[in-house]
Amino acid sequence: MLLRHTTKDIKEREALAINPAKTCQPVGAMYAALGIHGCLPHSHGSQGCCSYHRSALTRHYKEPIMAATSSFTEGSSVFGGQANLLQAIDNIFTIYEPDVIAVHSTCLSETIGDDLTQIVEKARDGGKIPEGKHVIFCNTPSYVGSHVTGYSNMVSGMVQLLSESTGVKNDKINLISGWVEPSDMREVKRIANLMDAKFTLFPDTSDVVDAPQTGSYTMYPKGGTKVPDLIASGDNKATLAFGEWATKDAAIKLENKCKVPFEVTELPIGVRATDRFIMKLSKLAEVAIPDAITTERGRLVDMITDMQQYLHGKRVALWGDPDQLIPMVEFLLDLNMKPVYIVSGTPGKKMHQKLEEMLLPVVPEAKFKNGIGADMYLMHQWIKNEGVDLLIGNTYGKYISRDENTPFLRMGFPILDRVGHSYFPTVGYMGGLRILEKILGLIMDKQDAESTESEFELVM
Amino acid sequence: MSTDNKTNIFPDTSELIEEILNKYPSKVAKKRSKSLVSNDPEKDQEIQANIRTIPGIITQRGCCYAGCKGVILGPTRDIINIVHGPIGCSFYAWLTRRNQTDAGVDGENYMNYCFSTDMQDTNIVFGGEKKLETAIREAYEMFKPHSIGVFSTCPIGLIGDDVHAVSRKMKEELGINIFGFSCEGYKGVSQSAGHHIANNGIFKHVVGLNDTDPGGKFKINLLGEYNIGGDSFVLEKYFEEMGITLVSTFSGNSTMSQFENAHMADLNAVMCHRSINYIAEMLEQKYGIPWIKINFIGADATAKSLRRIAEYFEDEELMAKAEAIIAREMLEVKATIEDVKTRTEGKLCMMYVGGSRAHHYQELFGEIGMRTISAGYEFGHRDDYEGRKVLDSIKIDADSRNIEELEISKEEANWREDLVEKKTALKNKGYAFSDYDGMMPDMEKNSLVIDDISHWETEKLIEYYKPDIIGAGIKEKYVIQKYGVPLKQLHSYDYGGPYAGFKGAINFYNDIDKMVNTKIWGLIPPPWKNEPELVAKMADAAY
């Protein structure tokens, strides 16, 4: 047993987190910053954070993940990191020549109270920021929220420091990406293009963290939302933001700053969340929904009708981030599956409310928790008390999967031991087909592996 | 650009160094120039190392916490390591280093778990000591471990939480061994400070607690071997076959009770000099146990190290056993080399790894005919580059001055006068103790030695040398492979291994052969890029 010390007996814990279902803010900010073209993320803290965050993203994408750091020493930790950041900005522009440096903080610089606004101002006054180049920043204290909060803060920082309103509106809409894979961002763009919507998607990590092998390395790959488009986002006529946790703050800021009205929609995972996305996009962009999309939807519904016998009543445990979990739970319910255990380390009361509304009338036995104390250890204990048929979450679930002999669908961040997540979407109807294909594959593989010889089936 | 075919000597590097430095702001160039050395093994050259990282330069380095918790204490299976801080530090060190362990059927093994106090903003404002106390109590009540380690992260030192006082208090209350580490990420300039802090902590709180004789004629500790990909498992088998009692390994496949008993050994064999030389020195100062440098990376190095250990014990039978293993294993080693070398001979490699492997792996590459044109450490000190002979001339700068040096005094009760005498006698016969010559004397003339390499420097080196393979870590891997150059991860072994010992050497030769000769490197340019005429004709036809 890999997790042999995990007991069935559940003791209330106040202070000890075990096997967290979250990580800390800066990695989310780093990921968001990679969604700007020509941008180098910068971690204002001691260098361990930056190395860990780059490593985590690299292991997830099997791609180069670039970022610089202020490399605090004990001296700067006591007297402030201003000198480090000023030096870093100068060095980065001189050596690595990005268009944008996107600075985030860590628990170190936040605890000592470094004022990023003032430091960046000083860099500007000191001529350290070349003409036409940008330094944007956001505060990402690791002791607040989770990696999702960090993502949200960096996206808000983009709006706060780049978006501008000229007073003349255009007919584009802003699509603000939640923390999803480059494959998902590409899928959202494909759908928007199919619908003939004019849009700016940001951040956009497609063609950044899924770059091709060409035999030559480019520090700033061709992808990423371009700075002029980010600036112009203030003139776009409306915003559609994907996911409360990751994007709502940015949408609000853009409305406050540039009077761009917004709507928040769930990440388009599953049938109904995708339906809502399509309809909202159609309304905001004032475009019709083409037959091609109706056909894609029909294909997904067709697969569900064909395969529902394998899905009905199956118990599922999920962990991850609220923006993914909420539509995923809705999708599972539409498949007649039973999401019985759900944890997310990311805080936010709304998750509990939404799950309560959605889940309890149909699956009254469901247990769910998010924020402090909601970790994978607790979820595993629930599973030990009554097992499930399927696990859905990040790579850390493989230990539970092996111990409990339970099929396991990898979704979320990080996925360290499989590939595909960066190339094939989980959003949209096509993403729905992929999720469904994977779930059915897992359930059928288990049936094939465990059926007796006489029960073994050729056709399923 | 590789070597001069006539002389077979690497080319002069001054132009390359100049080109690298030219891009830097002048202050940076001045500083970096002292960390890039064109090697001359005949001369005593000085390299600048173990100094602060230049902000914004894109370093490979990590932090003190990673060196302490991640490297040294992480591989010990029966201690609950509670990370006191926000969630990230414990999350990123959760199963990401491949320290394998064999916990047996019912053994304690907490390595698959991640424990944290998950500090929130209120803990930053009002202090986190109470939460830490509660977390320790909860860990004890749930798991009943016999040891708990507490690791400080960046904010802990700033807000003034005293992890040592809390640990003492909880040790008293719960009656198990509980101790803390002040390994805040900003201490020192790299992982290295964390090694030192971990060495001190284990030595103060664990080593020497159990005086039971572990038994056996030949008792050794293996220091600085972390069982990445099963390396120590390979070595454990050789020791078992030779009749050597492995009292403890710091810290691959280890338990706390091994550490408690470590002072019962007759010899310390040091593998990773950087991370563990402190414990080697302290074990000698306190108990009189001598240490030798060994290296089990490379077949020849393994043979040499087994012989060195056997020679120390001056036992005919032991020496015969060592020779028997070497003779047996070398058959397969030689056969593999003969085959692999036909495809790897003359190829060039570069290596930028931690504080030890950039040296050790040069032997392995050398065994299949590959030459190291450039190498460096992330966080080695001058003694790792230049040898321990420079120890006295190393000045500890302001950034590392606050790392505690323990005052160690002789412990009469367990003092090994017999070993002190043995050391003197052997030394007179030319047997070397407490020795490490460092990496630079083993490298070829004009090879480029670089400390704390930056991304920019890596880029220039690839352009200039067009190496056949680079050994580095996960952050470099995909950057370098985008250039069409394979990168062998020498921290995680790319999820393969073991690479230690004879078996490991064979694995390594084969893995390198596969990497440098895999077909995909030839398929990178699409065929239509090589046939411009076809494109022209098609384009013409379209009109």
Coordinates of N, CA, C and O in Angstrom, one line a residue, chain A residues 2-6 11-20 22-24 27 40 46-48 51-56 58-59 62-64 66-74 77 84 87-88 91-92 94-97 107-108 111-112 142-144 211-217 219 372 376-377 396 399 414, chain B residues 23-25 28 52-63 65-66 86-88 91-92 94-96 103-110 112-121 124 131 134-135 138-139 141-143 154-155 158-159 185-187 189 399 402 455-456 459 474-475 478-479 481-483 524:
Chain A
L2 N 0.6 2.1 -0.9 CA 1.4 3.3 -1.0 C 1.1 4.3 0.1 O 1.9 5.0 0.6
L3 N -0.2 4.3 0.4 CA -0.7 5.3 1.4 C -1.2 4.5 2.6 O -2.4 4.6 3.0
R4 N -0.3 3.6 3.1 CA -0.7 2.7 4.1 C -1.1 3.3 5.5 O -1.7 2.7 6.3
H5 N -0.7 4.5 5.7 CA -1.0 5.2 7.0 C -2.4 5.9 6.9 O -2.7 6.5 7.9
T6 N -3.0 5.9 5.8 CA -4.3 6.5 5.7 C -5.4 5.6 6.3 O -5.5 4.5 5.9
K11 N -10.4 11.8 11.8 CA -10.3 12.7 12.9 C -10.3 14.2 12.4 O -9.7 14.5 11.4
E12 N -11.1 15.0 13.1 CA -11.1 16.4 12.7 C -9.7 17.0 12.8 O -9.0 16.8 13.8
R13 N -9.3 17.7 11.8 CA -8.0 18.4 11.9 C -8.2 19.9 11.8 O -9.0 20.4 11.0
E14 N -7.4 20.6 12.6 CA -7.5 22.0 12.6 C -6.3 22.7 11.9 O -6.4 23.7 11.3
A15 N -5.2 22.0 12.0 CA -3.9 22.7 11.6 C -3.1 22.0 10.5 O -2.4 22.6 9.7
L16 N -3.2 20.7 10.5 CA -2.3 19.9 9.7 C -3.0 19.6 8.3 O -4.1 19.0 8.3
A17 N -2.4 20.1 7.2 CA -2.8 19.8 5.9 C -2.1 18.6 5.4 O -0.8 18.5 5.6
I18 N -2.8 17.6 4.8 CA -2.1 16.4 4.3 C -2.5 16.2 2.9 O -3.7 16.1 2.6
N19 N -1.6 16.1 2.0 CA -1.9 15.8 0.6 C -2.8 16.9 0.0 O -4.0 16.6 -0.3
P20 N -2.4 18.1 -0.1 CA -3.2 19.2 -0.5 C -3.9 19.1 -1.9 O -3.3 18.5 -2.8
K22 N -4.4 21.7 -3.7 CA -4.1 23.0 -4.2 C -2.6 23.2 -4.1 O -1.9 22.5 -3.5
T23 N -2.1 24.3 -4.8 CA -0.8 24.7 -4.5 C -0.9 26.3 -4.4 O -1.9 26.8 -4.2
C24 N 0.3 26.9 -4.4 CA 0.3 28.3 -4.0 C 0.2 29.3 -5.2 O 0.4 28.9 -6.3
V27 N 2.5 30.2 -9.0 CA 2.6 29.3 -10.2 C 1.4 29.7 -11.2 O 1.6 29.6 -12.4
L40 N 8.2 37.6 -20.3 CA 8.9 36.8 -19.4 C 8.3 37.0 -18.0 O 8.4 38.1 -17.4
S46 N 12.5 34.7 -3.1 CA 13.8 34.0 -3.2 C 13.6 33.0 -4.3 O 12.6 32.6 -4.7
Q47 N 14.8 32.5 -4.8 CA 14.7 31.8 -6.1 C 14.1 30.4 -6.1 O 13.8 29.9 -7.2
G48 N 14.0 29.9 -4.9 CA 13.4 28.5 -4.8 C 12.0 28.4 -5.4 O 11.7 27.5 -6.1
S51 N 12.1 28.3 -9.2 CA 12.5 27.0 -9.8 C 11.4 26.0 -9.6 O 11.2 25.2 -10.5
Y52 N 10.8 26.0 -8.4 CA 9.7 25.0 -8.2 C 8.6 25.3 -9.2 O 8.0 24.3 -9.8
H53 N 8.2 26.5 -9.4 CA 7.0 26.8 -10.3 C 7.4 26.5 -11.7 O 6.6 25.9 -12.5
R54 N 8.6 26.8 -12.1 CA 9.0 26.5 -13.5 C 9.0 24.9 -13.7 O 8.6 24.4 -14.7
S55 N 9.5 24.3 -12.7 CA 9.6 22.8 -12.8 C 8.2 22.2 -12.8 O 8.0 21.2 -13.6
A56 N 7.3 22.7 -12.0 CA 6.0 22.1 -12.0 C 5.3 22.3 -13.4 O 4.7 21.3 -13.9
T58 N 6.8 22.8 -16.2 CA 7.6 22.0 -17.2 C 7.2 20.6 -17.2 O 7.0 19.9 -18.2
R59 N 7.1 20.0 -16.0 CA 6.7 18.6 -15.8 C 5.3 18.3 -16.4 O 5.0 17.3 -16.9
K62 N 5.9 19.3 -20.4 CA 7.0 18.8 -21.2 C 7.5 19.8 -22.2 O 7.7 19.6 -23.4
E63 N 7.6 21.1 -21.7 CA 7.9 22.2 -22.6 C 8.8 23.1 -21.8 O 8.7 23.1 -20.5
P64 N 9.6 24.0 -22.5 CA 10.4 25.0 -21.7 C 9.4 26.0 -21.0 O 8.4 26.4 -21.6
M66 N 9.9 29.5 -19.1 CA 10.9 30.5 -18.7 C 10.3 31.4 -17.7 O 9.2 31.8 -17.7
A67 N 11.2 31.8 -16.8 CA 10.8 32.9 -15.8 C 12.1 33.3 -15.1 O 13.1 32.5 -15.0
A68 N 12.2 34.5 -14.7 CA 13.3 35.0 -13.9 C 12.9 35.2 -12.5 O 11.7 35.2 -12.2
T69 N 13.9 35.5 -11.6 CA 13.6 35.7 -10.2 C 14.5 36.8 -9.6 O 15.6 37.1 -10.2
S70 N 14.0 37.4 -8.6 CA 14.8 38.5 -7.9 C 15.9 37.9 -7.0 O 16.7 38.6 -6.5
S71 N 15.8 36.6 -6.8 CA 16.9 35.9 -6.0 C 17.2 36.6 -4.7 O 18.3 37.0 -4.5
F72 N 16.2 36.7 -3.8 CA 16.4 37.3 -2.5 C 17.5 36.6 -1.7 O 17.6 35.4 -1.8
T73 N 18.3 37.4 -1.0 CA 19.2 36.8 0.0 C 18.7 37.2 1.3 O 17.7 37.9 1.4
E74 N 19.4 36.8 2.4 CA 18.9 37.2 3.7 C 18.9 38.7 3.9 O 18.0 39.2 4.5
S77 N 15.9 40.2 2.3 CA 14.7 39.7 3.1 C 14.5 40.6 4.3 O 13.3 40.8 4.7
N84 N 17.0 44.3 -5.6 CA 17.0 43.1 -6.4 C 16.1 43.2 -7.7 O 16.5 42.8 -8.8
Q87 N 17.6 45.7 -10.3 CA 18.7 45.0 -11.0 C 18.1 43.9 -12.0 O 18.6 43.8 -13.1
A88 N 17.1 43.2 -11.5 CA 16.5 42.1 -12.4 C 15.9 42.7 -13.6 O 16.1 42.2 -14.7
N91 N 18.7 43.7 -16.0 CA 19.3 42.5 -16.6 C 18.4 41.8 -17.6 O 18.9 41.4 -18.6
I92 N 17.1 41.7 -17.2 CA 16.2 41.0 -18.1 C 16.1 41.7 -19.4 O 16.2 41.1 -20.5
T94 N 18.1 43.8 -20.8 CA 19.4 43.7 -21.5 C 19.7 42.4 -22.1 O 20.1 42.3 -23.3
I95 N 19.5 41.3 -21.3 CA 19.9 40.0 -21.8 C 18.9 39.3 -22.5 O 19.2 38.7 -23.6
Y96 N 17.6 39.3 -22.1 CA 16.6 38.5 -22.7 C 15.6 39.2 -23.5 O 14.8 38.5 -24.2
E97 N 15.6 40.5 -23.5 CA 14.8 41.3 -24.4 C 13.3 41.0 -24.6 O 12.8 40.8 -25.7
C107 N 5.4 34.7 -0.8 CA 5.1 35.0 0.6 C 6.2 35.8 1.2 O 6.0 36.5 2.2
L108 N 7.5 35.7 0.6 CA 8.6 36.4 1.2 C 8.4 37.9 1.0 O 8.4 38.7 1.9
T111 N 5.4 39.3 2.8 CA 5.5 39.5 4.2 C 6.3 40.7 4.6 O 6.0 41.4 5.5
I112 N 7.4 41.0 3.8 CA 8.2 42.1 4.1 C 7.6 43.4 3.6 O 8.0 44.5 3.9
S142 N 1.3 33.9 -1.2 CA 1.1 32.4 -1.2 C 0.2 32.0 0.0 O -0.3 30.9 0.0
Y143 N 0.1 32.8 1.0 CA -0.7 32.4 2.2 C -2.2 32.9 2.0 O -3.0 32.9 3.0
V144 N -2.6 33.3 0.8 CA -4.0 33.6 0.6 C -4.4 32.8 -0.6 O -3.7 32.7 -1.6
A211 N 4.5 24.3 -28.0 CA 5.2 24.7 -29.2 C 5.8 23.5 -30.0 O 6.1 22.5 -29.4
P212 N 5.9 23.6 -31.3 CA 6.4 22.5 -32.1 C 8.0 22.3 -31.9 O 8.6 23.2 -31.5
Q213 N 8.4 21.1 -32.3 CA 9.9 20.9 -32.4 C 10.3 21.3 -33.8 O 9.9 20.7 -34.8
T214 N 11.2 22.3 -33.8 CA 11.6 22.8 -35.1 C 13.1 22.7 -35.3 O 13.6 23.0 -36.3
G215 N 13.8 22.3 -34.2 CA 15.2 22.3 -34.3 C 15.9 23.6 -33.9 O 17.1 23.7 -33.8
S216 N 15.0 24.6 -33.6 CA 15.6 25.8 -33.1 C 14.7 26.4 -31.9 O 13.5 26.3 -32.0
Y217 N 15.4 26.8 -30.9 CA 14.6 27.3 -29.7 C 14.3 28.7 -29.8 O 15.1 29.5 -30.2
M219 N 12.9 31.7 -27.4 CA 12.5 32.0 -26.0 C 11.1 32.5 -25.9 O 10.4 32.3 -24.9
I372 N -9.7 25.6 3.4 CA -8.9 25.1 4.4 C -9.4 23.7 4.9 O -10.6 23.6 5.2
M376 N -6.7 16.0 -0.1 CA -6.8 14.6 -0.7 C -6.8 13.5 0.3 O -7.2 12.4 0.1
Y377 N -6.2 13.8 1.5 CA -6.2 12.9 2.6 C -7.6 12.6 3.1 O -8.0 11.5 3.2
Y396 N -1.6 13.3 -8.6 CA -1.5 12.8 -7.2 C -2.5 11.7 -6.9 O -2.3 10.9 -6.0
Y399 N -1.8 7.5 -6.5 CA -1.5 6.7 -5.3 C -2.8 6.1 -4.8 O -2.8 4.9 -4.4
P414 N -1.4 19.5 -11.3 CA -0.6 19.1 -12.5 C -0.9 17.7 -12.9 O -1.2 16.8 -12.1
Chain B
K23 N 27.1 40.5 -23.8 CA 25.7 40.8 -23.8 C 25.3 41.4 -22.4 O 24.2 42.0 -22.3
Y24 N 26.1 41.1 -21.4 CA 25.7 41.5 -20.0 C 26.0 43.0 -19.8 O 26.9 43.6 -20.3
P25 N 25.2 43.6 -18.9 CA 25.5 44.9 -18.3 C 26.9 44.8 -17.7 O 27.3 43.7 -17.2
V28 N 27.5 43.0 -14.3 CA 27.2 41.6 -14.4 C 28.3 40.9 -15.1 O 28.7 39.8 -14.7
R52 N 26.1 34.9 -4.3 CA 24.7 35.2 -4.6 C 24.4 35.2 -6.1 O 25.3 35.5 -6.9
T53 N 23.2 34.8 -6.4 CA 22.7 34.7 -7.8 C 22.4 36.1 -8.2 O 21.9 37.0 -7.5
I54 N 22.7 36.4 -9.5 CA 22.4 37.7 -10.1 C 20.9 37.8 -10.4 O 20.4 36.9 -11.1
P55 N 20.2 38.8 -9.8 CA 18.8 38.8 -10.1 C 18.5 39.0 -11.6 O 19.1 39.7 -12.3
G56 N 17.5 38.2 -12.0 CA 17.0 38.3 -13.4 C 17.8 37.5 -14.4 O 17.5 37.6 -15.6
I57 N 18.9 36.8 -14.0 CA 19.8 36.2 -15.0 C 19.3 34.9 -15.5 O 19.8 34.4 -16.5
I58 N 18.2 34.4 -14.9 CA 17.7 33.0 -15.1 C 18.7 31.9 -14.7 O 19.4 31.4 -15.5
T59 N 18.6 31.6 -13.5 CA 19.5 30.6 -12.8 C 18.8 29.3 -12.8 O 17.5 29.2 -12.9
Q60 N 19.5 28.2 -12.6 CA 18.9 26.9 -12.4 C 18.6 26.7 -10.9 O 18.0 25.7 -10.5
R61 N 19.2 27.6 -10.1 CA 19.2 27.3 -8.6 C 17.9 27.3 -7.9 O 16.9 28.0 -8.3
G62 N 17.8 26.5 -6.8 CA 16.7 26.5 -5.9 C 17.1 27.1 -4.6 O 18.1 27.9 -4.6
C63 N 16.4 26.8 -3.5 CA 16.6 27.5 -2.3 C 17.1 26.5 -1.2 O 17.2 25.3 -1.3
Y65 N 15.5 25.7 1.6 CA 14.5 24.8 2.1 C 14.6 23.5 1.2 O 14.6 22.4 1.7
A66 N 14.8 23.7 -0.1 CA 14.9 22.5 -1.0 C 16.1 21.7 -0.7 O 16.0 20.5 -0.7
P86 N 3.2 28.5 4.0 CA 2.1 28.4 3.0 C 2.3 27.1 2.2 O 3.4 26.5 2.2
I87 N 1.3 26.7 1.4 CA 1.3 25.3 0.9 C 2.3 25.0 -0.1 O 2.7 23.8 -0.3
G88 N 2.8 26.0 -0.9 CA 3.6 25.7 -2.1 C 4.8 24.8 -1.8 O 5.1 23.8 -2.4
F91 N 4.1 21.3 -1.3 CA 3.5 20.7 -2.5 C 4.6 20.4 -3.5 O 4.6 19.3 -4.1
Y92 N 5.5 21.3 -3.7 CA 6.5 21.1 -4.8 C 7.5 20.1 -4.5 O 8.2 19.6 -5.4
W94 N 6.7 17.4 -3.0 CA 5.9 16.2 -2.7 C 6.2 15.2 -3.9 O 5.7 15.3 -5.0
L95 N 7.0 14.2 -3.6 CA 7.3 13.1 -4.5 C 8.0 13.5 -5.8 O 8.0 12.8 -6.8
T96 N 8.6 14.7 -5.9 CA 9.2 15.1 -7.1 C 10.7 14.8 -7.2 O 11.2 14.9 -8.3
A103 N 10.1 0.0 2.2 CA 9.6 0.1 3.5 C 9.2 -1.3 4.1 O 8.8 -1.4 5.2
G104 N 9.4 -2.4 3.3 CA 9.0 -3.7 3.8 C 7.5 -3.8 3.9 O 6.8 -2.9 3.4
V105 N 7.1 -4.9 4.4 CA 5.6 -5.2 4.4 C 4.8 -4.3 5.3 O 3.8 -3.7 4.9
D106 N 5.3 -4.1 6.5 CA 4.6 -3.3 7.5 C 5.3 -2.1 7.9 O 5.0 -1.5 8.9
G107 N 6.4 -1.7 7.2 CA 7.2 -0.7 7.6 C 6.6 0.7 7.6 O 5.6 0.9 6.9
E108 N 7.1 1.6 8.3 CA 6.6 3.0 8.3 C 7.2 3.7 7.1 O 8.4 3.6 6.8
N109 N 6.3 4.3 6.3 CA 6.8 5.1 5.2 C 5.8 6.3 4.9 O 4.7 6.1 4.5
Y110 N 6.3 7.4 5.3 CA 5.5 8.6 5.1 C 5.9 9.4 3.8 O 5.5 10.5 3.6
N112 N 5.2 9.1 0.8 CA 4.2 9.4 -0.2 C 3.2 10.5 0.2 O 2.3 10.9 -0.5
Y113 N 3.4 11.0 1.4 CA 2.5 12.0 2.0 C 3.2 13.4 1.9 O 4.4 13.5 1.9
C114 N 2.3 14.4 2.0 CA 2.8 15.8 2.0 C 2.2 16.5 3.2 O 0.9 16.5 3.3
F115 N 3.0 16.9 4.2 CA 2.4 17.5 5.4 C 2.8 19.0 5.5 O 3.9 19.4 5.2
S116 N 1.8 19.8 5.8 CA 2.1 21.3 5.8 C 1.2 21.9 6.9 O 0.1 21.4 7.2
T117 N 1.6 23.1 7.4 CA 0.8 23.8 8.3 C -0.1 24.8 7.4 O -1.0 25.5 8.0
D118 N 0.1 24.8 6.1 CA -0.8 25.6 5.2 C -1.1 26.9 5.8 O -2.3 27.3 6.0
M119 N -0.1 27.7 6.0 CA -0.3 29.0 6.7 C -1.2 30.0 5.9 O -1.1 30.0 4.7
Q120 N -2.0 30.7 6.6 CA -2.9 31.7 6.0 C -2.5 33.1 6.5 O -1.6 33.2 7.3
D121 N -3.1 34.1 5.9 CA -2.7 35.4 6.2 C -2.8 35.7 7.7 O -1.9 36.4 8.3
I124 N 0.3 34.7 9.4 CA 1.4 35.6 9.1 C 1.3 36.8 10.1 O 2.3 37.3 10.6
K131 N -0.4 27.2 15.6 CA -0.9 26.3 14.5 C 0.1 25.2 14.3 O -0.3 24.0 14.1
T134 N -0.3 22.6 17.1 CA -1.5 21.8 16.8 C -1.2 20.8 15.7 O -1.6 19.6 15.8
A135 N -0.6 21.3 14.7 CA -0.3 20.4 13.6 C 0.6 19.2 14.0 O 0.4 18.0 13.6
E138 N -1.6 16.9 16.0 CA -2.5 16.1 15.1 C -1.7 15.0 14.4 O -2.2 13.9 14.3
A139 N -0.5 15.3 13.9 CA 0.3 14.3 13.2 C 0.6 13.2 14.2 O 0.5 12.0 13.8
E141 N -1.1 12.2 16.9 CA -2.3 11.5 17.3 C -2.7 10.5 16.1 O -3.2 9.4 16.4
M142 N -2.6 11.0 14.9 CA -3.1 10.2 13.8 C -2.1 9.1 13.4 O -2.5 8.0 13.0
F143 N -0.8 9.4 13.4 CA 0.2 8.5 12.8 C 1.1 7.8 13.8 O 1.7 6.8 13.5
C154 N 10.2 30.6 3.9 CA 10.6 32.0 3.9 C 9.9 32.9 5.0 O 10.6 33.6 5.7
P155 N 8.6 32.9 5.1 CA 8.0 33.8 6.0 C 8.3 33.6 7.5 O 8.2 34.5 8.3
L158 N 10.9 35.7 9.1 CA 10.5 37.1 9.1 C 9.5 37.4 10.2 O 9.5 38.5 10.8
I159 N 8.5 36.5 10.4 CA 7.5 36.8 11.4 C 8.0 36.4 12.8 O 7.3 36.6 13.8
G185 N 13.9 29.8 2.8 CA 14.4 29.8 1.5 C 15.5 30.8 1.1 O 16.3 30.6 0.3
Y186 N 15.5 32.0 1.9 CA 16.4 33.0 1.6 C 17.8 32.9 2.2 O 18.7 33.7 2.0
K187 N 17.9 31.8 3.0 CA 19.2 31.6 3.7 C 20.3 31.2 2.7 O 20.0 30.4 1.8
V189 N 22.7 31.2 -0.4 CA 22.5 31.6 -1.8 C 22.0 30.5 -2.7 O 21.8 30.7 -3.9
D399 N 26.6 36.7 2.5 CA 25.3 36.0 2.2 C 25.3 34.7 2.9 O 24.2 34.1 3.1
N402 N 25.6 33.6 8.0 CA 24.7 33.3 9.0 C 24.3 31.8 9.1 O 23.5 31.4 9.9
H455 N 20.7 31.0 -18.3 CA 20.1 30.5 -19.6 C 20.8 31.1 -20.8 O 21.1 30.3 -21.7
W456 N 21.2 32.3 -20.7 CA 21.9 32.9 -21.8 C 23.2 32.2 -22.1 O 23.6 31.9 -23.3
E459 N 22.5 28.9 -23.9 CA 22.2 29.2 -25.3 C 23.5 29.3 -26.2 O 23.6 28.7 -27.2
I474 N 15.3 19.3 -15.2 CA 14.0 19.4 -15.9 C 13.7 20.8 -16.5 O 13.1 20.9 -17.5
K475 N 14.2 21.8 -15.8 CA 13.9 23.2 -16.4 C 14.7 23.4 -17.7 O 14.3 24.2 -18.5
Y478 N 13.6 20.7 -21.9 CA 12.9 20.9 -23.1 C 13.4 22.1 -23.9 O 13.2 22.2 -25.1
V479 N 14.0 23.0 -23.2 CA 14.7 24.2 -23.8 C 15.7 23.6 -24.8 O 15.8 24.0 -26.0
Q481 N 16.2 20.5 -25.8 CA 15.8 19.6 -26.9 C 15.1 20.3 -28.0 O 15.1 19.8 -29.2
K482 N 14.6 21.5 -27.8 CA 14.0 22.3 -28.9 C 15.1 22.7 -29.9 O 14.9 22.9 -31.1
Y483 N 16.4 22.7 -29.5 CA 17.5 23.0 -30.4 C 17.9 21.7 -31.2 O 18.8 21.7 -32.0
I524 N 13.3 16.0 -37.7 CA 12.9 17.4 -37.3 C 12.5 18.2 -38.5 O 11.4 18.7 -38.5

